[in-house]
XYZ file of N, CA, C and O in Angstrom:
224
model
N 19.320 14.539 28.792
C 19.423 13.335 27.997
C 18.057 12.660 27.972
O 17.457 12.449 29.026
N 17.552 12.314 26.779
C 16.298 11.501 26.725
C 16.739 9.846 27.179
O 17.735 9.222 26.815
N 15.533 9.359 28.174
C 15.528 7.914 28.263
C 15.290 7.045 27.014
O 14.293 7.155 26.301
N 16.226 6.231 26.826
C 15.728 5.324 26.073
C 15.927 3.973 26.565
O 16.706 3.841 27.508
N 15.244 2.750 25.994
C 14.904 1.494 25.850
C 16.255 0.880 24.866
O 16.130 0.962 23.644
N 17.543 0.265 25.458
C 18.424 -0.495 24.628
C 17.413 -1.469 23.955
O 16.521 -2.124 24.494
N 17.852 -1.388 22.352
C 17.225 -2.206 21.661
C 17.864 -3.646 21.445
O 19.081 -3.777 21.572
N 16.949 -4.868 21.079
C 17.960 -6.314 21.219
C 18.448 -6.523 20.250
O 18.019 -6.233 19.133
N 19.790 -7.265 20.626
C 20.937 -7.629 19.999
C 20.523 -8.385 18.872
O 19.679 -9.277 18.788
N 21.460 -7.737 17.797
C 20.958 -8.552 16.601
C 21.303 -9.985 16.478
O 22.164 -10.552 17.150
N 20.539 -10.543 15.537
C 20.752 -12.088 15.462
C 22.599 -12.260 14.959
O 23.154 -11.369 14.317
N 23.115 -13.174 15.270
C 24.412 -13.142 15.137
C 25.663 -11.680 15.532
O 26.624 -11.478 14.789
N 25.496 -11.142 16.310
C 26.106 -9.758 16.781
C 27.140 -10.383 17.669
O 28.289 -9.997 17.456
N 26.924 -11.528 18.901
C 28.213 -11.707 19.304
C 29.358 -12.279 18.480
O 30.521 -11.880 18.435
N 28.583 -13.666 17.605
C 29.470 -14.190 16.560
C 30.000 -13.313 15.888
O 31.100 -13.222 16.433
N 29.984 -12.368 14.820
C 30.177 -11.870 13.713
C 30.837 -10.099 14.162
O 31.186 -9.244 13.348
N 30.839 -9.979 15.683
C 30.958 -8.652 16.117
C 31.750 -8.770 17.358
O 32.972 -8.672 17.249
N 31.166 -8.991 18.661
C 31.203 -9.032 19.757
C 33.111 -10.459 19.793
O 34.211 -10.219 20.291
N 32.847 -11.162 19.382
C 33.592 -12.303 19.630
C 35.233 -11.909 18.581
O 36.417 -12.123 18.841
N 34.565 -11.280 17.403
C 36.422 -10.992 16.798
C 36.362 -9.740 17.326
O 37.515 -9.418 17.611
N 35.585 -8.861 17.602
C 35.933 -7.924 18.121
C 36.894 -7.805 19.395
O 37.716 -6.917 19.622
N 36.530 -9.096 20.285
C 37.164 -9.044 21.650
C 38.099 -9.923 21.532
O 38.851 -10.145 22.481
N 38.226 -10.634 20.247
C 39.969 -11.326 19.788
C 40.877 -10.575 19.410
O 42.093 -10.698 19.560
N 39.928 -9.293 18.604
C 41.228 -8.441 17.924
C 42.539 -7.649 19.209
O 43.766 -7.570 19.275
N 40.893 -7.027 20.371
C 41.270 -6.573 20.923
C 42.415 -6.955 21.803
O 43.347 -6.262 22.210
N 42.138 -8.206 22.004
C 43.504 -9.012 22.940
C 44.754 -8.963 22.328
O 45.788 -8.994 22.996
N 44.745 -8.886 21.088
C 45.811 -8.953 20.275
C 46.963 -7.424 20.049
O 48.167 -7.189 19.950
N 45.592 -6.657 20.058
C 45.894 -4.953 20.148
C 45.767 -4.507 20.997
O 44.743 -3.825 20.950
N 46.405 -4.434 22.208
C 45.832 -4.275 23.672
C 45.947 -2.572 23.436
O 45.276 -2.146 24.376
N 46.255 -1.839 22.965
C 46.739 -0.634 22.953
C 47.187 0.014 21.023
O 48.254 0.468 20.609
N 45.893 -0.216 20.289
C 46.310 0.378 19.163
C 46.361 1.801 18.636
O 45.653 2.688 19.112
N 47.400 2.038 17.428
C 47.415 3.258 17.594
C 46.835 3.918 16.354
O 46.577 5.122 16.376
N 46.612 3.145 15.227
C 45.633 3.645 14.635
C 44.186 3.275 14.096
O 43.633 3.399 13.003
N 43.780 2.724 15.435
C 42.201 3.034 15.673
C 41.965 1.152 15.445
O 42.807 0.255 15.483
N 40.571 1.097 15.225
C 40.194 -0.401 15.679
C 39.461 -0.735 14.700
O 39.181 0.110 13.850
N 39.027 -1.945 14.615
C 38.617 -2.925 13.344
C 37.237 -2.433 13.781
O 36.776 -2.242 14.906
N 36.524 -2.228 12.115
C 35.165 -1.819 12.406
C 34.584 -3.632 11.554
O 34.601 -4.134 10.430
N 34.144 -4.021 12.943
C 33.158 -5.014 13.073
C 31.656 -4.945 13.127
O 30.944 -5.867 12.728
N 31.074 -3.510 13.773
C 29.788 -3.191 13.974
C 29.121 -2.789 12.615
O 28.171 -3.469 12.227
N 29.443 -2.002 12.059
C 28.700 -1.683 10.922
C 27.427 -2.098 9.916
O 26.494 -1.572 9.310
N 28.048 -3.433 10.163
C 26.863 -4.020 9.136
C 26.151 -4.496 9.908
O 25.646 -5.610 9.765
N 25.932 -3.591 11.077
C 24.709 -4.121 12.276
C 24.180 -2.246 12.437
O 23.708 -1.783 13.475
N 24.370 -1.593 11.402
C 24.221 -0.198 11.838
C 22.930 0.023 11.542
O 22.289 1.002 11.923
N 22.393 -1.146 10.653
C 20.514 -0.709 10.702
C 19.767 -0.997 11.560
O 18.850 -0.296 11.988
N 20.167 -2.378 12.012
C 19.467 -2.564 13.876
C 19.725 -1.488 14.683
O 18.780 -1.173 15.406
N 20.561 -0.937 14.761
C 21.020 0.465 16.151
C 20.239 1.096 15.790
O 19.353 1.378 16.597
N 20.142 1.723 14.206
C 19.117 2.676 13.869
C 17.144 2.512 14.182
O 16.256 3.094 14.805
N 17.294 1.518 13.415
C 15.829 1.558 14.074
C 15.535 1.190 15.448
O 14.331 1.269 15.692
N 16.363 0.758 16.563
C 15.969 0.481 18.034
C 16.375 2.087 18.421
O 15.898 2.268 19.542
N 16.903 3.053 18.068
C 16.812 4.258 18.226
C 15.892 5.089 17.323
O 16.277 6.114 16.760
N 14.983 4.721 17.244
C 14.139 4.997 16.107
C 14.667 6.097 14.927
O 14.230 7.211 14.635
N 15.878 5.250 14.332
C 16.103 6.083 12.863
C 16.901 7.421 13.055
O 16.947 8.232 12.130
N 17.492 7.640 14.181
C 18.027 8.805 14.413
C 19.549 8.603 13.361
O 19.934 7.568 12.816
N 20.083 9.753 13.340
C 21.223 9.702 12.605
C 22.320 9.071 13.673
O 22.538 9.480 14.813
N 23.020 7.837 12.913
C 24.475 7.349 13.309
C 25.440 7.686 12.816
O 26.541 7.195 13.067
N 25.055 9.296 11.388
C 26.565 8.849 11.287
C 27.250 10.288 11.861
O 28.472 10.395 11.955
């Protein structure tokens, strides 16, 4: 496995990600078809703090 450097959290990521993400989850303690995609429109920050590698 190559080392890498976690890149920083985007501006608004807990609001808009992190925070309904961990409401939904309380709500769905155990879902069965799969989970609210909240991250996504944060998928160009991941990319370039991994320098551009493929996410999908």
């Amino acid at each position: 496995m190559m080392p890498f450097n976690p890149p920083p959290e985007p501006p608004d990521f807990d609001k808009k990600v992190r925070q309904p993400g961990n409401a939904w989850l309380a709500k769905n303690p155990n879902p069965k078809k799969g989970t609210r995609d909240y991250w996504s429109p944060f998928k160009s920050y991941l990319a370039d703090g991994f320098n551009n590698w493929s996410l999908d």
